[in-house]
Amino acid sequence: MELFINLFLFFMLVVTALAILKMRHLFAVVMLSGVFSLLCALLFVTLDAVDVAFTEAAVGAGISTVLMLGTMALTSRNEKMPRKFSLMPLLVVMATGAVLIYGTLDMPNFGSAKSPAQTHVAAQYLALTPTDMGFPNVVTAILASYRGYDTLGEVVVVFTAAVGVLILIGGLARRRHKDEEEAN
Amino acid sequence: MRHHLILRVITKLLVGPIIIFALYVQFHGEYSPGGGFQAGVIFAVAFILFGIVFGLEKVKEVFPAWLVHKFTAIGVLLYSGTGVVSMMLGANYLNYSALNPENPQAGQVAGIIAIELGVGITVAAVMIAIYYAFAGRPPVIDDEDW
């Protein structure tokens, strides 16, 4: 049953990706990319990674769709037709895909107990979280405490992203200008 | 979207539950899926939904842009400040056990709640700030802006 669900979700992912490629109407493309994120979130749920699924659904399907719609409102609604068919991008994509598939041949099987993800610190975190923290969600324990530095870095990245966007398009300069006008 | 009566009524009904759900995800993260990142995004969604339906000016009256910009930094400061506090108590940076030496578990929980709150504040404020930045632009870019 799980295999069937996974196959169905991956099939839907491919169909959504192809539909996005085919469409020229950007509103539909934005909506379909939201659908794509939601399907990814469902895949994460079948992998029992509910925290990641939560993030993907909230950020990928929620906020990014809104931001893409906001961006689209500032530009045109339709994608321009490509002038000519070019072979080079197709070759680059196929070569990259072939290399990536070749790379997966060395990886351990899906869910293998011998994979590096299972044999290093993960087992330790699972064993220590109840005694160290006294609560059951290991993901929160790793994210907030064992890997606190990494999460601090992530928060700083999010903050930097906001600073970048505000400097580029946020109208901070314009606001200062307006304040000066009001002061005068 | 002012003329859409149904959207307006539903939005008014939904904003409260969305914020309560965000707070639940924020402060229940040790026991259930979720944490600061997800809670921040959900919290921001409440304001963005309000802004989409009632207009940018209305939502800016509730949560002005200058305040949002302050909160993006306050979250990062809360997070890094928790680390500084644990350092002042004699432990490593971001070692929350130092917050409560008699009961390290309680110290960990207190530290995690503090830093998750920092994460949530920053993420929510950043999402709202980016939404303001995009929605606040004039639909057609003037020559002067380039």
PDB file of C-alpha atoms in Angstrom, chain A residues 50-52 54-55 58-59 62-63 66-67 70-71 73-75 129-138 140-141 143-145 147-156 158-159 161-163 165-166 168-172 174-175, chain B residues 21 25 29-35 37-38 41-42 44-45 48 52 65-66 69 72-73 75-76 79-80 93-94 96 104-106 108-109 112 115-116 118-119 122-123 126-127 129-131 133-134 136-141 145:
ATOM      1  CA  VAL A  50       6.123  15.455   9.719  1.00  0.00           C
ATOM      2  CA  ASP A  51       8.174  18.468  10.842  1.00  0.00           C
ATOM      3  CA  VAL A  52       9.650  18.842   7.363  1.00  0.00           C
ATOM      4  CA  PHE A  54       4.800  21.004   7.976  1.00  0.00           C
ATOM      5  CA  THR A  55       7.487  23.447   6.856  1.00  0.00           C
ATOM      6  CA  ALA A  58       3.525  26.282   5.165  1.00  0.00           C
ATOM      7  CA  VAL A  59       6.445  27.818   3.266  1.00  0.00           C
ATOM      8  CA  GLY A  62       1.597  28.901   1.412  1.00  0.00           C
ATOM      9  CA  ILE A  63       3.954  31.845   1.624  1.00  0.00           C
ATOM     10  CA  VAL A  66       1.535  34.439  -2.120  1.00  0.00           C
ATOM     11  CA  LEU A  67       4.917  36.069  -2.768  1.00  0.00           C
ATOM     12  CA  GLY A  70       2.634  39.460  -5.452  1.00  0.00           C
ATOM     13  CA  THR A  71       5.595  39.474  -7.813  1.00  0.00           C
ATOM     14  CA  ALA A  73       1.132  41.469 -10.045  1.00  0.00           C
ATOM     15  CA  LEU A  74       4.136  43.720 -10.719  1.00  0.00           C
ATOM     16  CA  THR A  75       5.065  42.139 -14.068  1.00  0.00           C
ATOM     17  CA  THR A 129      16.855  13.156  24.148  1.00  0.00           C
ATOM     18  CA  PRO A 130      14.514  11.685  26.856  1.00  0.00           C
ATOM     19  CA  THR A 131      17.183  11.995  29.571  1.00  0.00           C
ATOM     20  CA  ASP A 132      18.745  15.275  28.395  1.00  0.00           C
ATOM     21  CA  MET A 133      15.561  17.174  27.599  1.00  0.00           C
ATOM     22  CA  GLY A 134      12.651  15.261  29.055  1.00  0.00           C
ATOM     23  CA  PHE A 135      10.340  15.734  26.044  1.00  0.00           C
ATOM     24  CA  PRO A 136       9.506  13.420  23.146  1.00  0.00           C
ATOM     25  CA  ASN A 137      10.052  15.469  19.950  1.00  0.00           C
ATOM     26  CA  VAL A 138      13.620  14.587  18.940  1.00  0.00           C
ATOM     27  CA  THR A 140      12.980  19.955  18.236  1.00  0.00           C
ATOM     28  CA  ALA A 141      15.762  18.707  20.542  1.00  0.00           C
ATOM     29  CA  LEU A 143      17.155  21.641  15.965  1.00  0.00           C
ATOM     30  CA  ALA A 144      17.081  23.856  19.033  1.00  0.00           C
ATOM     31  CA  SER A 145      19.653  22.357  21.384  1.00  0.00           C
ATOM     32  CA  ARG A 147      22.363  21.794  16.729  1.00  0.00           C
ATOM     33  CA  GLY A 148      21.686  25.218  18.200  1.00  0.00           C
ATOM     34  CA  TYR A 149      24.502  26.882  16.283  1.00  0.00           C
ATOM     35  CA  ASP A 150      23.148  25.690  12.927  1.00  0.00           C
ATOM     36  CA  THR A 151      19.685  27.010  13.721  1.00  0.00           C
ATOM     37  CA  LEU A 152      21.138  30.345  14.836  1.00  0.00           C
ATOM     38  CA  GLY A 153      22.863  30.472  11.452  1.00  0.00           C
ATOM     39  CA  GLU A 154      19.554  29.728   9.705  1.00  0.00           C
ATOM     40  CA  VAL A 155      17.780  32.515  11.574  1.00  0.00           C
ATOM     41  CA  VAL A 156      20.555  34.940  10.649  1.00  0.00           C
ATOM     42  CA  VAL A 158      16.430  34.546   7.143  1.00  0.00           C
ATOM     43  CA  PHE A 159      17.156  37.944   8.708  1.00  0.00           C
ATOM     44  CA  ALA A 161      17.284  37.764   3.315  1.00  0.00           C
ATOM     45  CA  ALA A 162      14.797  40.267   4.723  1.00  0.00           C
ATOM     46  CA  VAL A 163      17.447  42.977   4.935  1.00  0.00           C
ATOM     47  CA  VAL A 165      14.821  42.446   0.071  1.00  0.00           C
ATOM     48  CA  LEU A 166      14.103  45.614   2.048  1.00  0.00           C
ATOM     49  CA  LEU A 168      16.429  46.336  -2.843  1.00  0.00           C
ATOM     50  CA  ILE A 169      12.677  46.943  -3.071  1.00  0.00           C
ATOM     51  CA  GLY A 170      11.404  47.752   0.403  1.00  0.00           C
ATOM     52  CA  GLY A 171      11.308  51.473  -0.117  1.00  0.00           C
ATOM     53  CA  LEU A 172      13.424  52.262   2.954  1.00  0.00           C
ATOM     54  CA  ARG A 174      11.776  56.395  -0.102  1.00  0.00           C
ATOM     55  CA  ARG A 175      10.414  56.327   3.437  1.00  0.00           C
TER      56      ARG A 175
ATOM     57  CA  PHE B  21      -2.857  27.729  15.872  1.00  0.00           C
ATOM     58  CA  VAL B  25       2.660  25.231  17.046  1.00  0.00           C
ATOM     59  CA  GLY B  29       6.862  22.212  19.573  1.00  0.00           C
ATOM     60  CA  GLU B  30       8.533  19.939  22.124  1.00  0.00           C
ATOM     61  CA  TYR B  31       5.617  17.520  22.080  1.00  0.00           C
ATOM     62  CA  SER B  32       4.188  17.746  18.579  1.00  0.00           C
ATOM     63  CA  PRO B  33       5.476  18.555  15.095  1.00  0.00           C
ATOM     64  CA  GLY B  34       6.366  22.173  14.599  1.00  0.00           C
ATOM     65  CA  GLY B  35       8.478  24.888  16.116  1.00  0.00           C
ATOM     66  CA  PHE B  37       9.910  28.293  11.767  1.00  0.00           C
ATOM     67  CA  GLN B  38       6.472  26.831  11.095  1.00  0.00           C
ATOM     68  CA  VAL B  41       5.096  31.382   8.888  1.00  0.00           C
ATOM     69  CA  ILE B  42       1.570  30.581  10.118  1.00  0.00           C
ATOM     70  CA  ALA B  44       2.590  35.781   9.171  1.00  0.00           C
ATOM     71  CA  VAL B  45      -0.118  34.112   7.079  1.00  0.00           C
ATOM     72  CA  ILE B  48      -0.981  38.436   4.910  1.00  0.00           C
ATOM     73  CA  ILE B  52      -4.882  40.588   0.811  1.00  0.00           C
ATOM     74  CA  ALA B  65       6.095  48.451   8.783  1.00  0.00           C
ATOM     75  CA  TRP B  66       8.622  50.128  11.079  1.00  0.00           C
ATOM     76  CA  HIS B  69      11.383  45.794  10.717  1.00  0.00           C
ATOM     77  CA  THR B  72      13.092  40.966  12.440  1.00  0.00           C
ATOM     78  CA  ALA B  73      16.136  41.947  14.509  1.00  0.00           C
ATOM     79  CA  GLY B  75      14.129  37.647  17.190  1.00  0.00           C
ATOM     80  CA  VAL B  76      17.799  37.221  16.231  1.00  0.00           C
ATOM     81  CA  TYR B  79      18.219  33.853  20.110  1.00  0.00           C
ATOM     82  CA  SER B  80      21.815  35.024  20.356  1.00  0.00           C
ATOM     83  CA  TYR B  93      27.407  29.343  24.217  1.00  0.00           C
ATOM     84  CA  LEU B  94      23.814  28.059  23.721  1.00  0.00           C
ATOM     85  CA  TYR B  96      20.758  25.828  28.071  1.00  0.00           C
ATOM     86  CA  PRO B 104      19.259  20.660  33.595  1.00  0.00           C
ATOM     87  CA  GLN B 105      16.141  19.266  31.851  1.00  0.00           C
ATOM     88  CA  ALA B 106      14.100  22.288  32.897  1.00  0.00           C
ATOM     89  CA  GLN B 108      16.983  22.897  28.378  1.00  0.00           C
ATOM     90  CA  VAL B 109      13.217  23.348  28.014  1.00  0.00           C
ATOM     91  CA  ILE B 112      14.501  25.916  23.784  1.00  0.00           C
ATOM     92  CA  ILE B 115      15.226  30.429  21.183  1.00  0.00           C
ATOM     93  CA  GLU B 116      12.138  29.025  19.414  1.00  0.00           C
ATOM     94  CA  GLY B 118      13.285  34.143  18.752  1.00  0.00           C
ATOM     95  CA  VAL B 119      13.045  32.016  15.608  1.00  0.00           C
ATOM     96  CA  THR B 122      12.160  36.674  13.199  1.00  0.00           C
ATOM     97  CA  VAL B 123      10.482  34.373  10.677  1.00  0.00           C
ATOM     98  CA  VAL B 126      10.574  38.652   7.868  1.00  0.00           C
ATOM     99  CA  MET B 127       7.638  37.092   6.013  1.00  0.00           C
ATOM    100  CA  ALA B 129       8.173  42.526   5.848  1.00  0.00           C
ATOM    101  CA  ILE B 130       8.757  40.810   2.499  1.00  0.00           C
ATOM    102  CA  TYR B 131       5.009  40.758   1.849  1.00  0.00           C
ATOM    103  CA  ALA B 133       7.741  45.144   0.344  1.00  0.00           C
ATOM    104  CA  PHE B 134       6.150  43.320  -2.600  1.00  0.00           C
ATOM    105  CA  GLY B 136       3.553  48.017  -1.351  1.00  0.00           C
ATOM    106  CA  ARG B 137       5.159  48.594  -4.724  1.00  0.00           C
ATOM    107  CA  PRO B 138       3.252  50.434  -7.421  1.00  0.00           C
ATOM    108  CA  PRO B 139       2.030  47.899  -9.996  1.00  0.00           C
ATOM    109  CA  VAL B 140       3.955  49.547 -12.828  1.00  0.00           C
ATOM    110  CA  ILE B 141       7.575  50.393 -12.158  1.00  0.00           C
ATOM    111  CA  ASP B 145      12.794  53.684  -9.633  1.00  0.00           C
TER     112      ASP B 145
END
